Coordinates of C-alpha atoms in Angstrom, one line a residue:
M21 CA -15.4 148.2 -16.1
L22 CA -14.7 151.5 -17.5
V23 CA -12.9 149.9 -21.0
E24 CA -16.0 147.6 -20.7
F25 CA -19.0 150.8 -20.7
V26 CA -17.0 152.9 -23.4
E27 CA -16.8 149.3 -26.0
A28 CA -20.6 148.6 -24.8
A29 CA -21.9 152.2 -25.2
M30 CA -19.4 152.4 -28.8
E31 CA -21.0 149.6 -30.1
R32 CA -24.9 151.6 -29.7
A33 CA -23.5 154.5 -31.1
S34 CA -25.2 155.9 -34.8
Y35 CA -23.9 157.6 -37.4
D36 CA -24.7 159.5 -40.7
K37 CA -23.0 160.9 -43.7
L38 CA -23.6 164.4 -44.0
E39 CA -24.4 166.3 -47.4
T40 CA -21.2 168.2 -46.7
G41 CA -19.3 164.7 -47.2
E42 CA -18.4 164.6 -43.7
Y43 CA -19.5 162.1 -40.8
Y44 CA -21.5 162.4 -37.6
G45 CA -21.8 160.3 -34.9
E46 CA -23.5 160.0 -31.5
I47 CA -24.3 158.4 -28.7
P48 CA -28.4 158.8 -28.1
F49 CA -28.4 157.8 -24.4
C50 CA -25.4 159.5 -23.7
L51 CA -26.4 163.5 -24.2
G52 CA -23.9 165.5 -25.8
V53 CA -21.5 162.9 -26.8
W54 CA -21.4 163.6 -30.4
S55 CA -18.6 164.2 -33.0
T56 CA -18.1 164.8 -36.9
G57 CA -14.6 163.6 -38.9
K58 CA -13.2 164.0 -42.7
T59 CA -13.5 160.2 -42.0
L60 CA -16.2 157.7 -40.6
E61 CA -12.7 156.2 -38.7
K62 CA -12.3 159.9 -38.0
C63 CA -15.5 160.5 -36.8
R64 CA -15.2 157.1 -34.5
R65 CA -12.0 158.4 -32.9
E66 CA -13.7 161.8 -32.0
L67 CA -16.2 160.0 -30.9
R68 CA -14.4 157.5 -28.2
E69 CA -12.5 160.8 -27.1
V70 CA -15.2 162.3 -26.4
L71 CA -16.8 159.9 -24.6
E72 CA -14.1 159.2 -22.3
D73 CA -14.4 163.3 -21.2
W74 CA -18.2 163.2 -20.3
L75 CA -17.5 160.1 -18.4
L76 CA -15.0 160.9 -16.8
L77 CA -16.7 164.4 -16.0
K78 CA -19.5 162.7 -14.8
L79 CA -18.3 160.3 -12.7
R80 CA -16.0 163.2 -10.9
D81 CA -19.0 165.2 -10.5
G82 CA -21.1 162.4 -8.5
D83 CA -23.9 162.8 -12.3
A84 CA -26.0 160.4 -12.7
I85 CA -24.7 158.0 -15.6
P86 CA -26.9 155.3 -17.6
V87 CA -26.6 151.6 -17.5
I88 CA -25.4 149.8 -20.5
G89 CA -26.5 146.0 -19.9
R90 CA -25.2 145.0 -17.1
I91 CA -22.7 147.6 -16.2
N92 CA -23.2 150.2 -13.9
L93 CA -21.0 152.4 -12.9
N94 CA -22.9 155.1 -10.7
L95 CA -21.8 155.3 -7.1
R96 CA -23.8 153.4 -4.8
R97 CA -24.0 156.1 -1.5
A98 CA -24.1 154.7 2.1

């Protein structure tokens, strides 16, 4: 389920080429998840790593995680 979330979030990522020639990527609904890279591929790899770390911190801290499609990683409290 975590892999599916990461894949779905990466599909929704947006990228721009900066004036410096570097690439900037972000996942808008995952606040704070962004990256830069000299190539688009490096930017994508870094963005995936940032997303995975962000997700692990959210799960560890019990913070709300955005729902993507039918993928809901939020823990239900009894």
